[in-house]
XYZ file of N, CA and C in Angstrom:
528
model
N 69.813 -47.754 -9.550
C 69.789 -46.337 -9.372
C 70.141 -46.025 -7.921
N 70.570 -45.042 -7.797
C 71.550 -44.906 -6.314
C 70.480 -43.639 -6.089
N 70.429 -43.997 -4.357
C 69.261 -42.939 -3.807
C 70.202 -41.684 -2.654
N 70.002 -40.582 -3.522
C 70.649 -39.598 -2.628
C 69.759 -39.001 -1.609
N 70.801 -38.728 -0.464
C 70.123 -38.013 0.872
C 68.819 -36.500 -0.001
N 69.673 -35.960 -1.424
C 68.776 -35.211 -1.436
C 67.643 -35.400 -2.304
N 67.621 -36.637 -2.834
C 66.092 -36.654 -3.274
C 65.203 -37.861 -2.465
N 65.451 -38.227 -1.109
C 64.833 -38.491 0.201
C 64.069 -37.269 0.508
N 65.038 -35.825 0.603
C 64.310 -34.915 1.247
C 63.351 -34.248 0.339
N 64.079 -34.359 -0.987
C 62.793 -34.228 -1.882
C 61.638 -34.703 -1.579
N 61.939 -36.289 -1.404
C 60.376 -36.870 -1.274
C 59.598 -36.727 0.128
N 60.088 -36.725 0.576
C 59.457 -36.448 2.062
C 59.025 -35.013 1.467
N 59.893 -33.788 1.565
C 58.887 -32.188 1.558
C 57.389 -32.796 0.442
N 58.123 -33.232 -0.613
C 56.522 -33.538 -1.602
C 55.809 -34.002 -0.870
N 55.990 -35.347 0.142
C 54.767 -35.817 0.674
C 53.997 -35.248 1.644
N 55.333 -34.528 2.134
C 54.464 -33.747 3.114
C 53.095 -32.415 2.642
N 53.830 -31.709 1.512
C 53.188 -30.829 0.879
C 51.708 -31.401 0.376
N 51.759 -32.652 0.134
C 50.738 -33.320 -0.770
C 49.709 -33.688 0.785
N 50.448 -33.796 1.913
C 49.341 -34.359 3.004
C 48.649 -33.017 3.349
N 50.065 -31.726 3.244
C 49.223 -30.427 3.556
C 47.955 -30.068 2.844
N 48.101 -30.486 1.521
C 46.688 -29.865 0.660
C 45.901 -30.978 0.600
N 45.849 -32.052 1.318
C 44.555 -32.752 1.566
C 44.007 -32.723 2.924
N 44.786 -32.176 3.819
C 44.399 -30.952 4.689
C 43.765 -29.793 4.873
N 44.473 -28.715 3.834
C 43.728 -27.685 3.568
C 42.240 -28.053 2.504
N 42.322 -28.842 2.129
C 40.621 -29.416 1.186
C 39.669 -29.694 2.345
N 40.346 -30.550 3.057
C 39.117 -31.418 4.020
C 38.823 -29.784 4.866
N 39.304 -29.163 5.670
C 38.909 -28.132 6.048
C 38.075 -26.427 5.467
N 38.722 -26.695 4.168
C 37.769 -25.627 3.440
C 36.339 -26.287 3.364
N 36.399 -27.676 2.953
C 35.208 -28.328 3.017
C 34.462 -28.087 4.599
N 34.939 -28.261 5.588
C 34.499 -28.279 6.868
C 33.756 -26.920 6.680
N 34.742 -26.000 6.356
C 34.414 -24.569 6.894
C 33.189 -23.984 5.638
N 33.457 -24.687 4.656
C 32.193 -23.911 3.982
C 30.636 -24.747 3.621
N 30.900 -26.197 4.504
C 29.735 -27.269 4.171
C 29.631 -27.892 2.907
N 30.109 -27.854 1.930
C 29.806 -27.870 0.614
C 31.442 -29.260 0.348
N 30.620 -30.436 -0.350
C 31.773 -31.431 -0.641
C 32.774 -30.306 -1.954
N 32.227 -30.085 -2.325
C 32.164 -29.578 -3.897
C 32.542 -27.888 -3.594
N 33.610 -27.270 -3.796
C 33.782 -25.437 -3.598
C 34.213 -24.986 -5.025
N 34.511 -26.202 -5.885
C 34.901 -24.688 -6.913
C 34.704 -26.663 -8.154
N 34.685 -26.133 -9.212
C 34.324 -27.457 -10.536
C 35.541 -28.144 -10.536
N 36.742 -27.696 -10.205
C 37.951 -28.673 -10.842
C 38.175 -29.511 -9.200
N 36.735 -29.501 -8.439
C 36.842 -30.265 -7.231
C 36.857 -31.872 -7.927
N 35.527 -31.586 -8.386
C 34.663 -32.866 -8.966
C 34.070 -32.407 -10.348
N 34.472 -32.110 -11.440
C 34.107 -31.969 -12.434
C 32.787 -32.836 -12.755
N 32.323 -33.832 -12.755
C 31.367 -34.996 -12.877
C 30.144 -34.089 -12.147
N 30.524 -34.430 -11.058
C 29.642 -33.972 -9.993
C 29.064 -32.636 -9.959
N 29.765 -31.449 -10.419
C 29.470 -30.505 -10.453
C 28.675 -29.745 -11.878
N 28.937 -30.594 -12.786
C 27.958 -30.962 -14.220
C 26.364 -31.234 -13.698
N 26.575 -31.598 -12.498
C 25.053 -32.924 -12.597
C 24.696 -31.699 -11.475
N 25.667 -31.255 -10.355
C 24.860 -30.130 -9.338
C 23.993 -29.193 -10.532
N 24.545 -28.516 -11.342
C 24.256 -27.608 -12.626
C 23.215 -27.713 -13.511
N 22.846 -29.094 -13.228
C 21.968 -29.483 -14.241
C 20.695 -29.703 -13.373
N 20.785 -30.326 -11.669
C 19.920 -30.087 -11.050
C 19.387 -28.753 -10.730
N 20.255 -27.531 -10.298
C 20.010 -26.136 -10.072
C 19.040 -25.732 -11.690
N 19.322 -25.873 -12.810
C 18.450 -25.777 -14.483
C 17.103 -26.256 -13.827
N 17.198 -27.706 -13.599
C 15.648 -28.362 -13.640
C 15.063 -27.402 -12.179
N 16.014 -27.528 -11.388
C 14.453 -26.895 -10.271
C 14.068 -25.279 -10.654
N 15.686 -24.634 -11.310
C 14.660 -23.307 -11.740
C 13.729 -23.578 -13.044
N 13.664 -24.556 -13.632
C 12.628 -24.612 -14.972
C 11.305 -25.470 -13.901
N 11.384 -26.089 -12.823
C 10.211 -26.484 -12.368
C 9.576 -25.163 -11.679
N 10.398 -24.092 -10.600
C 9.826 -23.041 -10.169
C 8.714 -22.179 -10.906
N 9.828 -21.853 -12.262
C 9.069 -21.321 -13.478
C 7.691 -21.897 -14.061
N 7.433 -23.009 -14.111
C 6.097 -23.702 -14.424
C 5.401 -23.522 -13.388
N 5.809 -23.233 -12.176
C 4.884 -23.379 -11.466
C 4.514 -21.999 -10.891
N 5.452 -20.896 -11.108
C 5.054 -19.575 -10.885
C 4.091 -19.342 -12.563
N 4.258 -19.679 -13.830
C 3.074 -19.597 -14.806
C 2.251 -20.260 -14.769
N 1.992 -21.353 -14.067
C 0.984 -22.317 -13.443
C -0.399 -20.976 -12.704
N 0.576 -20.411 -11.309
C -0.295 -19.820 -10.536
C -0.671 -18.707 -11.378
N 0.126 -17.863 -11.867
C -0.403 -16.903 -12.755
C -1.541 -17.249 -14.168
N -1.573 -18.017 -14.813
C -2.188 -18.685 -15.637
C -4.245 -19.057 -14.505
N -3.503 -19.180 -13.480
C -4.921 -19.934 -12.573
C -5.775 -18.492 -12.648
N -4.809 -17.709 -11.488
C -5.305 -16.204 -11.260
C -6.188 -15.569 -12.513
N -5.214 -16.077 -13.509
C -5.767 -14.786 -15.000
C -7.069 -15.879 -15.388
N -7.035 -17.021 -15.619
C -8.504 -17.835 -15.421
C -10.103 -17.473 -14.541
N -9.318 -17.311 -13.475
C -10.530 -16.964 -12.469
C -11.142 -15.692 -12.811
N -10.138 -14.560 -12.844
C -10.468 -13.546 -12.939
C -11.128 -13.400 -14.258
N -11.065 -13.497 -15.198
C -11.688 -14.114 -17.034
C -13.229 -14.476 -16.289
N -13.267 -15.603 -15.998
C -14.256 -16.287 -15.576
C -15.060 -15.693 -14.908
N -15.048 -14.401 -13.249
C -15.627 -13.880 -13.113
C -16.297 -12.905 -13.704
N -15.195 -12.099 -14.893
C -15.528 -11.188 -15.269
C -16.798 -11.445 -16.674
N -16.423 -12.219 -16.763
C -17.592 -12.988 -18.138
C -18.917 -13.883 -17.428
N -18.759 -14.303 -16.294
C -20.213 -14.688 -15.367
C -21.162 -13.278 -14.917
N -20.472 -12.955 -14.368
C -20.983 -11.484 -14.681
C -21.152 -10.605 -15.715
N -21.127 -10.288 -16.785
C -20.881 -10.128 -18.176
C -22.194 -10.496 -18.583
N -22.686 -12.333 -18.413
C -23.493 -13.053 -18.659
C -24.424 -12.765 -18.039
N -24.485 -12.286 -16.642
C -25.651 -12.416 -15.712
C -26.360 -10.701 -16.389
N -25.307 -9.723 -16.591
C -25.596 -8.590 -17.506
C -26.369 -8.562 -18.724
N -26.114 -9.793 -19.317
C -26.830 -9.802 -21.015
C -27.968 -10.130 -20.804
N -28.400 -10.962 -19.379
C -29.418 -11.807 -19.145
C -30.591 -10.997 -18.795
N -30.084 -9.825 -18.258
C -30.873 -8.636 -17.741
C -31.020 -7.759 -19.028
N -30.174 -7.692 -20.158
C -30.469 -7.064 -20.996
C -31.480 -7.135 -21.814
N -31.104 -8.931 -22.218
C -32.180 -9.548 -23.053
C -34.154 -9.425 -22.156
N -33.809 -9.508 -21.000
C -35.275 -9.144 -20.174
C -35.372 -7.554 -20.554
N -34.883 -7.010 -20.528
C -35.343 -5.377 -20.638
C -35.880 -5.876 -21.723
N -35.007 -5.739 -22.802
C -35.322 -5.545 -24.432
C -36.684 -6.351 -24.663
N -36.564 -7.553 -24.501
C -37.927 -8.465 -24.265
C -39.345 -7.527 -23.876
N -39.068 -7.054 -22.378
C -40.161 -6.299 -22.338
C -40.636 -4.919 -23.630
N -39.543 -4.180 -23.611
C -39.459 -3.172 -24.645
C -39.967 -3.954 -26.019
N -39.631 -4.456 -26.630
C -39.946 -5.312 -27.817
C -41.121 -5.407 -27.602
N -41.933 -5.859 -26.989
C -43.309 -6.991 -26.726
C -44.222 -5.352 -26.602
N -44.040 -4.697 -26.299
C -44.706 -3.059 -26.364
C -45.768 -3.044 -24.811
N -44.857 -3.692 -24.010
C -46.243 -4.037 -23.015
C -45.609 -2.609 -21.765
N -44.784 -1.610 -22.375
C -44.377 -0.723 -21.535
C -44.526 0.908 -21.988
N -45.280 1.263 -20.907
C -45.516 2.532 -21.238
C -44.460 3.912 -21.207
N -44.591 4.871 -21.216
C -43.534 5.801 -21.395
C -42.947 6.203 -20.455
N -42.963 5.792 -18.838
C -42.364 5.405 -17.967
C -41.711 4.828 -17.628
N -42.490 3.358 -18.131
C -41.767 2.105 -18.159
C -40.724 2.412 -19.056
N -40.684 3.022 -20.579
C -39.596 2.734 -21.086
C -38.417 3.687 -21.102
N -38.882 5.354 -20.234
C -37.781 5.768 -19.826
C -36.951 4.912 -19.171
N -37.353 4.116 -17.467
C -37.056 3.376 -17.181
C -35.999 2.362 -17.342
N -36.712 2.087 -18.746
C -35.770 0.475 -19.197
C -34.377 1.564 -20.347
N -34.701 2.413 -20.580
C -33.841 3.265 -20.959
C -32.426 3.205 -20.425
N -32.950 3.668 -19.254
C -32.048 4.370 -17.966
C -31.443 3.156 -17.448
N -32.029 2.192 -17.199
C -31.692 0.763 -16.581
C -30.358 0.464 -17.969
N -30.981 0.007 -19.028
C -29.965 -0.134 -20.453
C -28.714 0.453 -20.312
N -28.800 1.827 -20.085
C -27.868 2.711 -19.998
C -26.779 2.318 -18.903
N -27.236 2.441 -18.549
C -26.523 1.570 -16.836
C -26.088 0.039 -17.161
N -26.766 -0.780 -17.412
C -25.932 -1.957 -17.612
C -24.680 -2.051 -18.720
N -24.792 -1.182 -19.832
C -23.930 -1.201 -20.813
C -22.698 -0.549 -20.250
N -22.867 0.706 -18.991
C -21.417 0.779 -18.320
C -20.633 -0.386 -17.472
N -21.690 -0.711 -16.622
C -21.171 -1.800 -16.118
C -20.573 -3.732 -17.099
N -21.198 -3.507 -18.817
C -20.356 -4.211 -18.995
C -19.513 -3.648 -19.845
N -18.790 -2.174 -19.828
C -17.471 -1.524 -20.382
C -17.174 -2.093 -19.205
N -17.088 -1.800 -17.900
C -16.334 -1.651 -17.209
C -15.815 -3.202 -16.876
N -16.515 -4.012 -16.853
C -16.421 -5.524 -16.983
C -15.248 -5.906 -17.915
N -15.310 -5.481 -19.549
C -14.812 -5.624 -20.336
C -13.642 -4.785 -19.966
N -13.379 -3.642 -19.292
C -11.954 -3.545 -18.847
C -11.178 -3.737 -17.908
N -11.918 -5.173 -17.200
C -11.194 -5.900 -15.919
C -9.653 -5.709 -16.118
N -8.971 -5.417 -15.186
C -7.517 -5.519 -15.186
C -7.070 -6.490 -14.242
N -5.947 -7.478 -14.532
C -5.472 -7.623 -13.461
C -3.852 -7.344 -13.580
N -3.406 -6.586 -12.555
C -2.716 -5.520 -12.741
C -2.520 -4.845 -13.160
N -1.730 -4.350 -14.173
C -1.187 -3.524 -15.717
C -1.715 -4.179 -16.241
N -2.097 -4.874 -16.691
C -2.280 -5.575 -18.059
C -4.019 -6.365 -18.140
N -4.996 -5.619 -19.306
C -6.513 -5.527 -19.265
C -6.630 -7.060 -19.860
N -7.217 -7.759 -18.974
C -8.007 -8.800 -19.070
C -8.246 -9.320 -20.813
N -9.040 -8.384 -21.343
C -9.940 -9.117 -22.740
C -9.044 -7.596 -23.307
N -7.754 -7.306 -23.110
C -6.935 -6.291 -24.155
C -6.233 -6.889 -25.584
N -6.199 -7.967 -25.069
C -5.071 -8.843 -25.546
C -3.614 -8.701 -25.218
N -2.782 -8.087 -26.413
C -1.377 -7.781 -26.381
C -0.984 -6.329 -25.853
N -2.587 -5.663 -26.355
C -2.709 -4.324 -26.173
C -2.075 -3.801 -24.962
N -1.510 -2.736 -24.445
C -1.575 -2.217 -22.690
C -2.441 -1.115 -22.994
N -3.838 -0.387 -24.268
C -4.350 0.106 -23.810
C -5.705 -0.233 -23.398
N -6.484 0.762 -22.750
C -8.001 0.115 -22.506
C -8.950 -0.292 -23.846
N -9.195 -1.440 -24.096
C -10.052 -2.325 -24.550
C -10.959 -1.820 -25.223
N -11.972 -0.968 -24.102
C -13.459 -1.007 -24.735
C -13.654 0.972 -24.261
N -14.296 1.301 -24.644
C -14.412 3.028 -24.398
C -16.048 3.158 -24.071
N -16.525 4.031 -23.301
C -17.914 4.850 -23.359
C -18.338 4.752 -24.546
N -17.616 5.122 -25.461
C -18.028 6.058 -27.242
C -19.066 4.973 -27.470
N -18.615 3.775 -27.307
C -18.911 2.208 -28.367
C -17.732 2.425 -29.393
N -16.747 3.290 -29.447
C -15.510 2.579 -30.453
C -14.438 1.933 -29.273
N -14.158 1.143 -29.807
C -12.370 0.049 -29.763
C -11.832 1.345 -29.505
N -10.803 1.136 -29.004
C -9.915 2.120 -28.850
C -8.724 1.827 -29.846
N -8.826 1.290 -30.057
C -7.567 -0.167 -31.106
C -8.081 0.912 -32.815
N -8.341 -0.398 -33.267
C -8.475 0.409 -34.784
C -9.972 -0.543 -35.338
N -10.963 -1.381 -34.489
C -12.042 -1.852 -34.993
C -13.003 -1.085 -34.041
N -14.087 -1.052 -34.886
C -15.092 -0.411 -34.354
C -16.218 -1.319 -33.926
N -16.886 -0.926 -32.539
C -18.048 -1.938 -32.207
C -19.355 -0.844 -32.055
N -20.124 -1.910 -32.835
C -21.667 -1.564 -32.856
C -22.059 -0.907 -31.838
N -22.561 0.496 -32.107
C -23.119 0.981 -30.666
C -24.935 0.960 -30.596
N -25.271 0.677 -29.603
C -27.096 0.441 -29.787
C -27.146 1.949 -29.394
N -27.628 2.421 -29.753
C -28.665 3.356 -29.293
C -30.614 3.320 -29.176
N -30.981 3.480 -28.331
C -32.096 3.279 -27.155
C -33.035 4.368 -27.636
N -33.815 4.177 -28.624
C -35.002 5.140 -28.808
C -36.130 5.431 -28.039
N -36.503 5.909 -26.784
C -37.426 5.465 -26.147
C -38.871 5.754 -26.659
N -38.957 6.737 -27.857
C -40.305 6.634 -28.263
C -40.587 5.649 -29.394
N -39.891 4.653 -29.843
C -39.974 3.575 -31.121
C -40.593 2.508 -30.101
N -41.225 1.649 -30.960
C -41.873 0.723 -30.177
C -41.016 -0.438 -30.276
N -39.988 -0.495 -31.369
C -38.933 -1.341 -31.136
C -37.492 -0.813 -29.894
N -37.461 -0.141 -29.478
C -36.359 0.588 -28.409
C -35.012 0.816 -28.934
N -34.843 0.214 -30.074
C -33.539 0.040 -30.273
C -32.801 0.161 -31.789
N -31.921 1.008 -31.942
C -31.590 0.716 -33.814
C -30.308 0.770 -33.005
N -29.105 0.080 -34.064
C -28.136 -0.416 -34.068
C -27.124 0.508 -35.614
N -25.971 1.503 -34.644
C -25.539 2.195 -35.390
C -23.999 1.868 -35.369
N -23.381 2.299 -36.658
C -22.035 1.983 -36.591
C -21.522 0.609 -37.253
N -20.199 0.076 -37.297
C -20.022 -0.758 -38.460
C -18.833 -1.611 -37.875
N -18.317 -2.659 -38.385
C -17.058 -3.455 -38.074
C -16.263 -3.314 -38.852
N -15.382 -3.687 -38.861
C -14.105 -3.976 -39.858
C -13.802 -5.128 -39.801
């Protein structure tokens, strides 16, 4: 095969062209830090960058429902230790009231006291943390009401506090 002057200059402009764009690579690389600027760099490589960027946002994610999961724990937990330390005081009222060892002072008293703890565990029972009520469930509305009804569609037992019965207490209203 016979080599003409013009496909010499052919090959030379190609080679040269071909040294220019491994030129212009190494310097886009310089200038933007990154081995890798666009997928048809390193196809391989840029599969596996893609797949690392997936796993650390699926590790972030566990670990931002991690902390949220802790928060909504604690807060549960306080709100039901307290809750508890409430029933504990209840069951002592009623105890006294029951046992008849309180006079009509005393059981205005334990009345008024009753009355008072049963707000403080509505209000317990409608711990929020943020928008969204603690013991609501799925619900976004409030939980538990003054009335003694659910606000939902079940109804909870409301005591009412007789203070002249020597038992203190009848239990009105029904479940579903």
């Amino acid at each position: 095969m016979r080599i003409t002057p013009g496909m010499s200059a052919d090959n030379a402009i190609y080679n040269l062209q071909q040294g220019r764009t491994a030129i212009d690579q190494l310097q886009e690389q310089i200038a933007s830090g990154n081995n890798i600027n666009r997928p048809s760099d390193d196809p391989l490589s840029t599969r596996q960058l893609l797949d690392l960027q997936e796993q650390i946002a699926s590790g972030d994610q566990y670990s931002s429902n991690i902390t949220k999961s802790e928060t909504l724990l604690n807060v549960t937990n306080t709100a039901l230790s307290g809750m508890a330390d409430l029933m504990q005081q209840v069951k002592k009222i009623a105890g006294d009231m029951v046992a008849g060892t309180l006079d009509a002072a005393g059981s205005a008293s334990a009345v008024t006291n009753l009355t008072q703890l049963k707000s403080q565990l509505i209000d317990m029972g409608n711990t929020r943390l943020g928008d969204q009520y603690v013991f609501g469930g799925f619900s976004t509305s409030q939980p538990f009401s003054s009335t003694g009804v659910f606000s939902g569609t079940t109804d909870i037992p409301q005591v009412e506090i007789a203070p002249n019965s020597s038992v203190g207490t009848t239990v009105s209203g029904g479940t579903s």
